[in-house]
Amino acid sequence: MIRFLLILFSALSTLSAQAQSWTADNGNGTFTNPLFYDEFSDPDIIRVGDDYYLAGTTMHSVPGLVILHSKDLVNWENISYCFDRFDFTEDRFALKNHQEIYGQGIWAPAIRYANGQFYVFSNINGKGLQCYTSKDIRGPWTHHNMQGNIYDLSVLFDDDGKIYAIHKYGEVHCTELKPDMSGPVEGSDRIIIPEGNGVGEGHHMYKIDGMYYLISTDYLPNGRTLCSRSKNIWGPYETRVITADETYGYHAAPLTQFKGRILPDGSDFRIGSLDRDATACSNAHQGGIVQFKDGSWWALLMQDFHSIGRTVCLMPITWVDGWPMIGLKGNLGRAPRTWFKPDASLDCIGTALSFYGPGREAQPMKAPYDRNENFDGKTLGRIWQWNHNPDDKMWGLKGGKLRIQSQAAEQLMWARNTLTQRVIGPKSITTVELIVKGMKDGDVAGLGNINIPCSWVGIVKAGNGLSLRCFEQLTNDTIVLSVGLSDGKIWLRSIGDYDNNQAQYAYSTDGKVFHTIGRMMPLSYQLTTFQGSRHALFAFNVKGKNGGYAEFDNFTVEEPMADRSENIPYGKTIRIVNKATGRPAVALKHGLLHDTRAGDNSEQTKFKVIDCKLGLVCLQCADGRYVKVYGDGLPGDVRFTTDAKEAEMFLWQDYLDHDFMLLSLKNHRYMGKSPSTGSPYSMDYAGPDPARRNGSVFYWEEVK
């Protein structure tokens, strides 16, 4: 126990220093979803020994098919891409001659390990099934163009040596693949699940204890994840929903609406209406499952996080009658946002917990990417990707700076050699230095958002004159300012509040004092690029020719909410305000937890948060009583006790910005109160609704 406490306190003391970028690890034996607060869509997971590998979609961006590595399923590192560039010569892969593959590049990979090597299968639109193989997960990778109409697939290496691809939507097909990865076995394609069974796409096939399990996702009428199982690969299959409605309190993002695909400036864009109560397809769906080294099972599913795009959540699995149900006993189908890391050994839930058991060591807390870049190295950091294949003769790392030579383009979405990285939520501030001395007439260079609609702030050179411009494609609005750049340098900044779908640009001529420019722009998600917001460093020429060059230096990303070490108000006295009603909770003298009028400052509305370690808390009213849940936690069973030993221990669910939920370790449900019935508090809520107003999400305010 002493050894555990030393490890725990050491982790807590270094949390602030290590959490410069979001990591799900809370440093106290728990994690908080999402695993990454930036885009990572279509995740597929495998375990090889004590190592875990996660592959994800990269669409039109290169390097392509990203692979992350972890030892504990919580802390991840980017270790590989399957290819550096698309090895197809058509103009559309290189954004040439108004040809593009936005949202159509390479997507929905299946990663597998068999025969002593790694396999990553995926689809390229118009090219069919692709496979990349390597003995070493870090590469180099060998590309096999298998062709065939197989996409959004899973692959199973069966015990008899045969290899199967499971694919298509609704009507699920199974096709045998040739062992040399030269293509499908002719005539082997068969329907294994007919249309009409409510099964969708995004398949992940496993063989567990002799049974075939197919994890799929469907999006009609809204998102959910299903499992189909059979004793035979060819069926028949029976199907169950294993998770639905788990949004973690995030509503669907508004979608960009417009005609055509990548349209020139001046197009008619519209961001659709926002329905905060809608689940749509934003809930947890599509992803893989994996058995941890201690025997427990986990799912890694993607979820839409507004304009950030799709990211990954880690969810415990409970097996029930041979079905891998997402969630915990007593609350199947939903999953906690904060839960104990897979390393944790829960010997007796609610009574005693041990962490880092025999032979286990704490995994170092780390984010998967280093987002900051000074361009001093010989290669770009792993976080960077190009928008389509770049022209490698037109960019370089020179003198500690990134140099991009401008090529002809009428707007940002057509600009070649645009270097990008994903935005990071929930809030972040991105800054870069732009050196303009090499720019020529017609050149435009700066910092932008590669999305539809796009936007940017930068320098435009017309003749011998320079001007600062901010452009927003949604409104086709341009702001032009005259700036003096005596040393040929300007600092550009993007200020993002991505949980609230908005961002604004700023600039500085001395790197110290920044001035905002343009409005706080609305952000959205859309299905053309199939990506969320991405920072872009660009240079292009609007006069139909190659121009000069722009140089970039000292790219930095600040994440003011990455350090969550103070998010739980341990030892503080707070009021617990229900998000659904705006009313604080009150400890009635009658013995129930109820609510009172807004603005009530009585002693019975004050609760001290007692630290029970490992993210667990007890609540003590100012009058000395402790919150205790009786029976099944129905309305009226959230009451009080004067015995501290009987106080209820809740696992605090951090929803950021003082929002939180309280999870019972007895029934794995949440404390809440109906905003409409008038009933007192209960402990029987399955989880939050997308708008966080069903009565289970609270806001805490400190009482001084």
XYZ file of C-alpha atoms in Angstrom:
704
model
C 0.000 0.000 0.000
C 2.852 2.377 0.821
C 4.442 1.629 -2.552
C 1.136 2.359 -4.290
C 0.733 5.704 -2.479
C 4.255 6.741 -3.446
C 3.507 5.963 -7.104
C 0.169 7.767 -6.913
C 1.515 10.925 -5.279
C 4.446 10.973 -7.706
C 2.001 10.807 -10.623
C -0.095 13.611 -9.168
C 2.933 15.835 -8.599
C 4.008 15.511 -12.232
C 0.514 15.727 -13.735
C 0.619 19.448 -14.414
C 4.018 19.278 -16.088
C 3.079 16.302 -18.255
C -0.394 17.450 -19.253
C 0.687 20.140 -21.676
C -1.402 18.273 -24.215
C -4.583 16.336 -23.514
C -4.127 12.842 -22.191
C -6.976 10.718 -20.904
C -4.876 9.598 -17.924
C -5.917 11.471 -14.768
C -2.820 10.428 -12.846
C -4.871 8.864 -10.045
C -5.687 5.444 -11.455
C -8.577 6.662 -13.614
C -8.981 7.955 -17.148
C -11.453 10.391 -18.698
C -12.753 10.068 -22.251
C -12.023 10.921 -24.964
C -8.665 9.210 -25.213
C -7.630 11.947 -27.642
C -9.294 15.341 -27.878
C -8.492 15.468 -31.568
C -9.692 13.532 -34.557
C -9.029 9.807 -34.823
C -11.796 8.111 -36.791
C -12.627 4.465 -37.572
C -10.376 2.979 -34.867
C -9.337 -0.665 -35.032
C -7.398 -2.287 -32.198
C -5.203 -5.379 -31.743
C -3.094 -6.773 -28.927
C 0.244 -8.470 -29.578
C 1.704 -9.763 -26.318
C 1.615 -6.861 -23.883
C 1.438 -4.255 -26.652
C -1.656 -2.631 -28.152
C -1.848 -1.085 -31.612
C -4.554 1.239 -32.878
C -5.036 2.075 -36.564
C -7.190 4.899 -37.894
C -8.469 6.661 -41.000
C -6.463 9.436 -42.679
C -8.596 10.062 -45.800
C -6.812 12.398 -48.246
C -3.999 13.371 -45.868
C -0.476 11.971 -46.028
C 1.421 10.279 -44.505
C -1.469 7.809 -44.468
C -2.998 5.164 -42.168
C -1.786 6.217 -38.743
C -0.807 3.636 -36.102
C -0.558 4.323 -32.363
C 1.009 2.144 -29.657
C 0.109 1.692 -25.988
C 0.908 -0.503 -23.020
C -2.221 0.349 -20.989
C -4.928 1.362 -23.540
C -4.949 4.889 -22.040
C -1.583 6.445 -22.921
C -0.700 6.283 -26.613
C 2.161 7.206 -28.925
C 2.158 7.701 -32.697
C 4.777 5.262 -33.972
C 4.005 4.665 -37.630
C 2.182 5.416 -40.853
C 1.670 2.708 -43.449
C 2.766 4.915 -46.334
C 4.452 8.248 -46.878
C 2.611 9.188 -50.073
C -0.153 7.719 -52.203
C 1.675 5.702 -54.862
C -0.868 6.482 -57.573
C -0.043 8.998 -60.300
C -3.516 10.395 -61.068
C -3.879 14.139 -60.565
C -6.627 13.672 -57.974
C -4.205 12.213 -55.423
C -2.008 15.317 -55.704
C -4.677 18.056 -55.859
C -3.658 18.895 -59.447
C -5.775 20.358 -62.244
C -8.845 20.728 -60.022
C -8.871 17.029 -59.242
C -9.152 15.909 -55.604
C -9.885 13.020 -53.229
C -11.301 14.985 -50.307
C -12.931 12.507 -47.943
C -12.273 9.684 -50.414
C -8.634 8.772 -49.903
C -7.969 5.824 -47.610
C -10.317 5.015 -44.751
C -11.693 2.466 -42.234
C -8.594 0.280 -41.739
C -8.466 -3.206 -40.227
C -5.217 -3.967 -38.405
C -4.242 -7.587 -37.766
C -1.232 -9.650 -36.681
C -0.728 -13.142 -38.108
C 2.009 -15.317 -39.579
C 4.651 -13.252 -37.763
C 3.756 -9.968 -39.415
C 1.380 -7.027 -39.246
C -1.357 -6.415 -41.806
C -3.358 -3.228 -42.340
C -6.270 -3.521 -44.788
C -8.152 -0.510 -46.100
C -9.988 0.879 -49.118
C -9.020 3.619 -51.565
C -11.953 4.977 -53.544
C -11.639 3.953 -57.173
C -8.724 1.620 -56.422
C -10.380 -1.027 -54.270
C -8.940 -3.012 -51.400
C -5.398 -2.223 -50.262
C -3.152 -4.133 -47.861
C 0.068 -3.044 -46.162
C 2.337 -5.636 -44.524
C 5.414 -5.397 -42.331
C 7.362 -7.570 -39.910
C 7.937 -4.451 -37.798
C 5.033 -2.234 -36.762
C 7.273 0.782 -37.393
C 7.786 -0.272 -40.983
C 8.836 -0.213 -43.697
C 5.524 -1.404 -45.126
C 4.913 -3.303 -48.343
C 1.894 -2.220 -50.388
C -0.404 -4.823 -51.991
C -3.093 -3.455 -54.319
C -5.721 -6.186 -53.965
C -8.447 -4.326 -55.890
C -11.944 -5.777 -55.648
C -15.142 -4.118 -54.420
C -14.392 -4.574 -50.717
C -14.541 -1.585 -48.380
C -15.241 -0.595 -44.759
C -14.120 -4.099 -43.898
C -12.872 -6.349 -41.161
C -10.453 -9.220 -41.712
C -10.284 -12.515 -39.835
C -7.367 -14.938 -39.976
C -9.163 -18.152 -39.068
C -7.708 -21.133 -37.260
C -7.580 -23.220 -40.451
C -5.378 -20.672 -42.216
C -8.121 -19.130 -44.322
C -8.476 -15.349 -44.455
C -11.889 -13.690 -44.632
C -12.988 -10.125 -45.359
C -16.353 -9.042 -43.941
C -17.816 -5.974 -45.641
C -20.730 -3.939 -47.064
C -23.707 -2.212 -45.428
C -26.959 -3.876 -44.355
C -26.448 -6.927 -46.536
C -23.213 -8.173 -44.985
C -20.833 -10.119 -47.227
C -17.919 -12.409 -46.473
C -15.179 -12.921 -49.070
C -12.141 -15.147 -48.802
C -8.777 -13.483 -49.493
C -5.719 -15.044 -51.088
C -2.852 -15.684 -48.627
C -0.363 -13.782 -50.805
C -2.577 -10.655 -50.633
C -2.943 -10.603 -54.413
C -6.711 -10.262 -54.210
C -10.003 -11.948 -53.282
C -10.558 -15.631 -53.997
C -12.724 -15.719 -57.121
C -16.289 -16.885 -56.509
C -15.956 -16.902 -52.714
C -18.186 -13.900 -51.964
C -21.321 -14.841 -50.001
C -24.010 -13.019 -48.041
C -23.731 -13.958 -44.370
C -26.295 -11.517 -42.913
C -29.220 -10.610 -45.209
C -30.686 -7.116 -45.379
C -33.480 -6.609 -42.859
C -31.553 -7.512 -39.716
C -30.744 -3.920 -38.731
C -26.999 -4.423 -39.242
C -24.969 -1.567 -40.665
C -21.300 -1.179 -41.564
C -17.880 -0.571 -40.010
C -17.369 -4.255 -39.297
C -14.938 -5.810 -36.805
C -14.820 -9.625 -36.811
C -13.381 -11.796 -34.006
C -13.269 -15.479 -33.158
C -13.595 -15.917 -29.403
C -13.830 -19.352 -27.764
C -14.885 -20.906 -31.069
C -17.676 -18.393 -31.707
C -17.618 -15.774 -34.474
C -18.454 -12.253 -33.267
C -19.075 -9.364 -35.651
C -19.136 -5.848 -34.177
C -20.879 -3.387 -36.517
C -22.371 0.081 -36.432
C -25.558 1.500 -37.906
C -26.623 5.098 -38.387
C -30.321 4.809 -39.269
C -32.318 6.301 -37.673
C -29.408 7.167 -35.390
C -26.085 5.681 -34.368
C -25.720 2.475 -32.366
C -23.307 -0.444 -32.136
C -24.362 -4.054 -32.676
C -22.915 -7.507 -32.223
C -23.792 -10.478 -34.426
C -22.629 -13.968 -33.488
C -22.571 -17.413 -35.055
C -20.874 -20.776 -34.663
C -19.981 -20.657 -38.371
C -18.290 -17.873 -40.342
C -21.014 -18.216 -42.990
C -23.864 -17.921 -40.471
C -26.641 -17.930 -39.527
C -26.106 -14.945 -37.183
C -28.185 -13.548 -34.348
C -27.804 -9.854 -33.549
C -28.026 -7.676 -30.433
C -27.478 -3.965 -29.800
C -24.569 -3.639 -27.376
C -24.529 0.144 -26.954
C -26.799 3.019 -27.901
C -27.374 6.643 -26.882
C -23.972 7.067 -25.222
C -23.151 10.631 -26.188
C -21.325 11.665 -22.986
C -23.553 14.733 -23.107
C -22.461 15.890 -26.570
C -25.141 16.720 -29.107
C -24.706 16.285 -32.836
C -22.750 19.040 -34.548
C -24.394 21.239 -37.195
C -23.456 20.166 -40.709
C -22.180 22.371 -43.505
C -24.642 22.430 -46.391
C -23.828 23.474 -49.953
C -24.117 22.289 -53.537
C -21.314 20.518 -55.338
C -18.003 19.573 -53.735
C -15.020 21.911 -53.397
C -16.456 25.187 -54.635
C -14.649 28.473 -55.333
C -14.942 31.494 -53.075
C -18.351 33.099 -53.191
C -20.252 29.804 -53.046
C -23.487 29.566 -51.150
C -22.607 27.900 -47.855
C -24.940 27.328 -44.955
C -24.381 25.737 -41.576
C -27.432 23.691 -40.662
C -29.567 24.270 -37.621
C -28.413 22.948 -34.269
C -30.572 20.525 -32.310
C -29.031 20.174 -28.858
C -31.314 17.261 -28.019
C -30.366 15.210 -31.072
C -28.181 12.143 -30.855
C -28.048 11.541 -34.629
C -24.792 9.683 -35.362
C -22.690 11.523 -32.805
C -22.917 8.827 -30.140
C -20.271 6.170 -29.575
C -20.149 3.788 -32.525
C -17.804 1.940 -34.909
C -14.670 0.549 -33.392
C -12.921 -2.569 -32.197
C -12.759 -4.625 -29.028
C -9.727 -6.130 -27.318
C -8.909 -8.341 -24.353
C -6.535 -6.734 -21.879
C -3.655 -8.761 -20.508
C -5.515 -9.272 -17.204
C -8.448 -10.903 -19.001
C -10.805 -7.906 -19.005
C -12.391 -6.760 -22.266
C -12.559 -3.232 -23.638
C -14.058 -1.426 -26.605
C -12.478 1.513 -28.419
C -15.292 3.278 -30.255
C -15.337 6.573 -32.093
C -17.642 9.432 -31.193
C -18.331 12.754 -32.879
C -16.981 15.663 -30.844
C -18.487 18.599 -32.709
C -16.184 20.496 -35.076
C -13.170 18.523 -33.804
C -14.387 15.540 -35.761
C -14.467 11.937 -34.625
C -12.314 10.779 -31.773
C -11.931 7.647 -29.622
C -13.438 6.596 -26.291
C -12.342 3.646 -24.136
C -15.256 1.633 -22.715
C -15.357 -1.397 -20.413
C -17.131 -4.524 -21.666
C -19.285 -6.816 -19.526
C -19.997 -10.269 -20.956
C -23.613 -11.298 -20.441
C -24.863 -14.675 -21.700
C -22.083 -14.738 -24.271
C -22.633 -11.174 -25.500
C -19.946 -8.440 -25.169
C -22.119 -5.659 -23.757
C -20.620 -2.167 -23.565
C -20.799 -0.827 -20.026
C -21.027 -2.162 -16.497
C -23.334 -4.509 -14.653
C -26.531 -2.646 -13.817
C -26.052 -0.130 -16.634
C -25.404 -2.057 -19.829
C -25.281 -0.179 -23.112
C -23.819 2.949 -21.540
C -20.254 3.573 -20.378
C -18.706 5.972 -17.843
C -16.778 8.957 -19.097
C -14.375 8.507 -16.185
C -13.456 4.989 -15.124
C -10.585 3.011 -13.654
C -7.663 2.300 -15.969
C -7.293 -1.262 -17.237
C -4.217 -1.523 -14.990
C -6.404 -1.156 -11.917
C -7.385 -4.235 -9.923
C -10.826 -3.699 -8.390
C -10.821 -6.280 -5.615
C -14.073 -5.219 -4.009
C -15.831 -2.369 -5.753
C -16.980 0.272 -3.311
C -14.999 -1.124 -0.392
C -11.347 -1.556 -1.265
C -9.379 -0.857 -4.401
C -5.797 -1.718 -5.224
C -3.841 -0.192 -8.057
C -0.710 -1.420 -9.816
C -0.922 -4.967 -8.466
C 1.928 -7.507 -8.384
C 4.303 -7.112 -11.299
C 2.598 -3.963 -12.538
C 4.168 -0.545 -12.900
C 2.523 2.774 -13.614
C 2.576 3.619 -17.318
C 3.977 7.093 -17.986
C 1.364 9.706 -18.778
C 1.797 10.999 -22.288
C -0.057 12.487 -25.222
C 0.238 10.673 -28.567
C 1.767 13.649 -30.399
C 4.102 16.567 -29.883
C 2.110 19.380 -31.469
C 4.769 22.075 -31.159
C 7.299 22.433 -33.960
C 10.321 24.709 -34.357
C 11.269 23.149 -37.729
C 14.902 22.771 -36.610
C 15.030 19.053 -37.392
C 15.723 17.226 -40.628
C 12.175 15.862 -40.786
C 8.739 17.079 -39.795
C 7.164 15.870 -36.553
C 4.784 12.905 -36.750
C 1.765 15.117 -36.078
C 2.032 16.785 -39.507
C 0.222 15.651 -42.638
C 0.016 17.129 -46.107
C -3.291 17.928 -47.772
C -3.015 15.386 -50.652
C 0.353 14.344 -52.069
C 2.748 17.300 -51.967
C 5.235 18.339 -54.617
C 8.398 17.586 -52.668
C 10.441 19.886 -54.886
C 8.399 22.850 -53.695
C 8.973 22.707 -49.954
C 11.803 22.101 -47.529
C 13.254 22.600 -44.063
C 15.890 25.293 -44.418
C 17.757 27.171 -41.686
C 15.413 26.062 -38.945
C 12.296 27.099 -40.853
C 9.640 25.483 -43.026
C 9.733 26.929 -46.545
C 6.735 26.506 -48.846
C 7.002 27.763 -52.411
C 3.717 29.118 -53.723
C 1.915 27.382 -56.586
C -1.105 28.536 -58.548
C -4.478 28.214 -56.770
C -7.559 30.414 -56.546
C -8.249 29.495 -52.907
C -6.966 27.537 -49.931
C -8.799 24.258 -50.627
C -6.986 24.003 -53.991
C -3.567 25.052 -52.685
C -0.928 22.327 -53.048
C 1.708 21.681 -50.383
C -0.553 22.756 -47.540
C 0.785 21.335 -44.286
C -1.841 20.402 -41.697
C -2.386 19.038 -38.240
C -5.605 18.332 -36.361
C -6.983 20.914 -33.936
C -7.004 19.870 -30.282
C -9.920 20.451 -27.942
C -11.688 21.381 -25.916
C -9.908 24.746 -26.225
C -6.533 25.610 -27.689
C -4.506 28.567 -28.933
C -2.260 27.983 -31.934
C 0.447 30.457 -32.954
C 2.994 30.497 -35.769
C 5.595 32.945 -37.069
C 5.329 33.829 -40.762
C 8.368 35.273 -42.577
C 7.294 37.079 -45.748
C 10.588 38.256 -47.295
C 10.463 35.646 -50.069
C 6.900 36.371 -51.203
C 6.183 37.674 -54.720
C 3.315 39.425 -56.461
C 0.079 37.417 -56.127
C 1.312 35.273 -53.218
C -0.939 34.492 -50.267
C 0.509 32.809 -47.160
C -0.619 32.214 -43.630
C -2.484 30.118 -41.085
C -5.846 28.614 -41.974
C -8.489 26.037 -41.223
C -8.774 23.306 -43.857
C -12.458 22.531 -43.639
C -15.601 23.278 -45.606
C -16.105 26.166 -45.351
C -12.457 27.114 -44.922
C -10.947 30.257 -43.423
C -7.546 31.832 -43.021
C -5.500 34.777 -41.823
C -2.328 35.771 -43.624
C -0.296 38.114 -45.746
C -1.121 38.977 -49.356
C 1.457 40.542 -51.647
C 0.118 42.718 -54.482
C 2.875 44.361 -56.504
C 5.382 45.552 -53.928
C 2.789 46.035 -51.176
C 1.835 43.754 -48.305
C -1.498 43.592 -46.517
C -2.953 41.473 -43.741
C -6.134 39.665 -44.706
C -8.643 37.519 -42.869
C -10.963 35.448 -45.043
C -14.075 33.477 -44.024
C -15.530 31.288 -46.772
C -18.855 30.798 -44.991
C -19.779 34.442 -45.571
C -17.308 35.146 -48.391
C -16.080 37.960 -46.169
C -12.582 39.461 -46.366
C -11.041 41.902 -43.894
C -7.987 43.817 -45.100
C -5.610 45.703 -42.812
C -2.459 47.646 -43.535
C 0.432 46.441 -41.383
C 4.054 47.491 -41.154
C 6.487 44.573 -41.024
C 9.871 46.178 -40.586
C 11.625 42.829 -40.072
C 9.470 40.930 -42.553
C 7.786 38.838 -39.867
C 4.296 38.509 -38.413
C 2.773 36.208 -35.796
C -0.552 34.591 -36.660
C -2.886 32.932 -34.192
C -6.021 30.794 -34.095
C -8.070 30.838 -30.878
C -10.338 27.787 -30.807
C -13.243 26.919 -28.540
C -14.019 23.643 -30.253
C -16.511 22.230 -27.770
C -18.634 25.252 -28.653
C -17.828 25.121 -32.397
C -16.165 28.503 -32.759
C -12.781 30.064 -33.463
C -11.235 33.464 -34.110
C -7.987 34.684 -35.636
C -5.464 37.138 -34.203
C -2.124 38.646 -35.223
C 0.889 40.396 -33.740
C 3.730 42.389 -35.234
C 6.033 41.888 -32.235
C 5.088 38.431 -30.955
C 3.854 39.907 -27.673
C 0.698 41.944 -28.181
C -1.997 40.208 -30.214
C -5.019 41.786 -31.851
C -8.076 39.797 -32.914
C -9.260 40.123 -36.485
C -12.609 39.057 -37.863
C -15.469 37.616 -35.894
C -15.686 34.552 -33.693
C -16.492 32.192 -36.568
C -18.922 29.275 -36.282
C -17.389 25.880 -37.015
C -19.097 22.731 -38.218
C -18.587 19.183 -39.353
C -19.280 17.992 -42.880
C -19.217 14.867 -45.000
C -17.179 16.119 -47.960
C -13.710 16.023 -46.439
C -15.028 13.726 -43.672
C -12.610 15.455 -41.331
C -12.925 17.961 -38.538
C -11.120 21.274 -38.314
C -7.422 21.205 -39.186
C -4.764 23.883 -38.859
C -3.100 24.669 -42.181
C 0.198 26.347 -43.084
C -0.058 27.423 -46.694
C 1.346 29.512 -49.539
C -0.291 29.868 -52.953
C -0.438 32.332 -55.827
C -3.735 33.747 -57.099
C -2.335 34.907 -60.448
C -2.159 31.466 -62.020
C 1.575 30.937 -61.679
C 4.273 29.838 -59.292
C 5.381 32.718 -57.109
C 7.909 33.144 -54.336
C 7.962 31.405 -50.986
C 6.825 31.809 -47.395
C 8.664 30.601 -44.320
C 7.165 29.404 -41.035
C 8.762 29.067 -37.614
C 7.910 28.259 -33.983
C 4.508 26.639 -34.314
C 3.031 26.334 -30.806
C -0.213 24.962 -29.384
C -1.384 25.957 -25.912
C -4.078 23.856 -24.241
C -5.467 25.732 -21.235
C -7.724 22.831 -20.215
C -5.243 19.970 -20.601
C -4.211 20.112 -16.941
C -7.217 18.667 -15.107
C -5.504 18.156 -11.743
C -7.707 20.828 -10.125
C -10.984 19.907 -11.819
C -12.340 17.917 -8.880
C -12.891 20.379 -5.989
C -11.302 18.195 -3.313
C -11.660 19.701 0.156
C -13.749 22.596 -1.121
C -17.271 23.495 -0.085
C -19.527 23.732 -3.122
C -23.094 24.121 -4.246
C -24.347 21.424 -6.595
C -26.470 23.088 -9.263
C -28.566 20.888 -11.549
C -27.940 21.814 -15.207
C -31.530 20.935 -16.118
C -33.208 23.337 -13.685
C -30.548 25.790 -12.529
C -31.515 24.922 -8.948
C -29.048 23.872 -6.235
C -29.382 20.577 -4.384
C -30.501 20.876 -0.772
C -30.245 18.491 2.183
C -33.775 18.487 3.580
C -34.082 18.097 7.332
C -36.640 15.425 6.471
C -33.640 13.387 5.310
C -33.893 13.551 1.512
C -31.726 15.195 -1.134
C -34.011 17.512 -3.091
C -33.665 20.869 -4.841
C -34.457 24.393 -3.806
C -35.010 27.727 -5.476
C -32.221 29.331 -7.476
C -30.184 31.668 -5.281
C -30.784 29.736 -2.039
C -27.603 30.176 0.014
C -28.657 28.274 3.127
C -26.313 25.902 4.956
C -28.238 22.925 3.590
C -27.076 23.805 0.041
C -23.389 23.593 1.004
C -21.477 20.335 0.522
C -17.843 19.532 1.207
C -16.111 17.265 -1.331
C -14.060 14.672 0.545
C -11.200 13.000 -1.336
C -11.445 9.195 -1.045
C -8.539 8.666 -3.498
C -8.602 7.084 -6.966
C -11.073 9.719 -8.168
C -13.634 8.740 -5.523
C -15.401 11.341 -3.410
C -17.850 11.566 -0.511
C -20.206 14.491 0.047
C -20.737 16.034 3.475
C -23.420 18.636 4.074
C -22.452 21.717 6.072
C -24.657 20.429 8.902
C -22.376 17.390 9.270
C -24.479 14.724 7.532
C -23.064 12.562 4.727
C -24.838 11.584 1.510
C -25.778 7.907 1.427
C -27.700 5.901 -1.167
C -30.179 3.343 0.140
C -31.633 0.321 -1.626
C -31.690 0.539 -5.416
C -31.348 4.310 -5.396
C -34.904 5.111 -6.484
C -36.277 8.650 -5.940
C -36.126 9.354 -2.223
C -33.303 6.867 -1.580
C -30.540 9.470 -1.860
C -30.556 10.364 1.823
C -28.101 11.026 4.641
C -26.201 9.415 7.476
C -24.276 10.828 10.426
C -21.779 7.940 10.298
C -18.791 8.831 8.107
C -18.062 5.122 7.583
C -21.430 4.746 5.837
C -20.900 7.685 3.473
C -21.429 6.871 -0.184
C -18.340 6.849 -2.391
C -18.991 8.261 -5.854
C -16.677 8.151 -8.850
C -16.511 11.778 -10.005
C -17.225 12.158 -13.724
C -15.370 15.218 -14.997
C -17.281 16.967 -17.776
C -14.949 20.017 -17.753
C -15.833 23.657 -17.044
C -17.212 22.645 -13.601
C -19.741 20.236 -15.158
C -19.779 16.799 -13.541
C -21.752 13.649 -12.765
C -21.666 11.268 -9.802
C -21.409 7.531 -10.522
C -22.341 4.910 -7.943
C -19.987 1.945 -7.657
C -22.873 -0.150 -6.330
C -25.269 -0.031 -9.274
C -23.113 1.821 -11.849
C -25.761 4.481 -12.314
C -25.715 8.224 -11.864
C -27.283 10.561 -9.353
C -29.962 12.811 -10.799
C -33.317 14.475 -10.423
C -36.155 14.772 -12.903
C -36.588 18.392 -14.026
C -40.340 17.888 -14.406
C -41.846 15.354 -11.975
C -40.955 17.031 -8.663
C -39.438 13.819 -7.277
C -36.401 14.032 -4.992
C -32.965 12.858 -6.086
C -32.360 9.272 -7.147
C -29.395 7.098 -8.096
C -30.920 5.434 -11.145
C -29.915 7.499 -14.189
C -28.297 5.621 -17.087
C -26.335 8.679 -18.232
C -26.641 12.163 -19.681
C -28.750 13.210 -22.640
C -27.066 15.104 -25.505
C -28.109 18.514 -24.120
C -27.153 17.646 -20.501
C -30.601 18.611 -19.263
C -32.222 15.354 -18.223
C -31.265 16.040 -14.605
C -28.092 13.934 -14.247
C -25.444 16.577 -15.038
C -24.458 19.180 -12.449
C -22.448 22.361 -12.219
C -20.402 23.088 -9.120
C -19.726 26.531 -7.718
C -17.382 27.074 -4.805
C -18.707 28.566 -1.589
C -16.088 30.860 -0.094
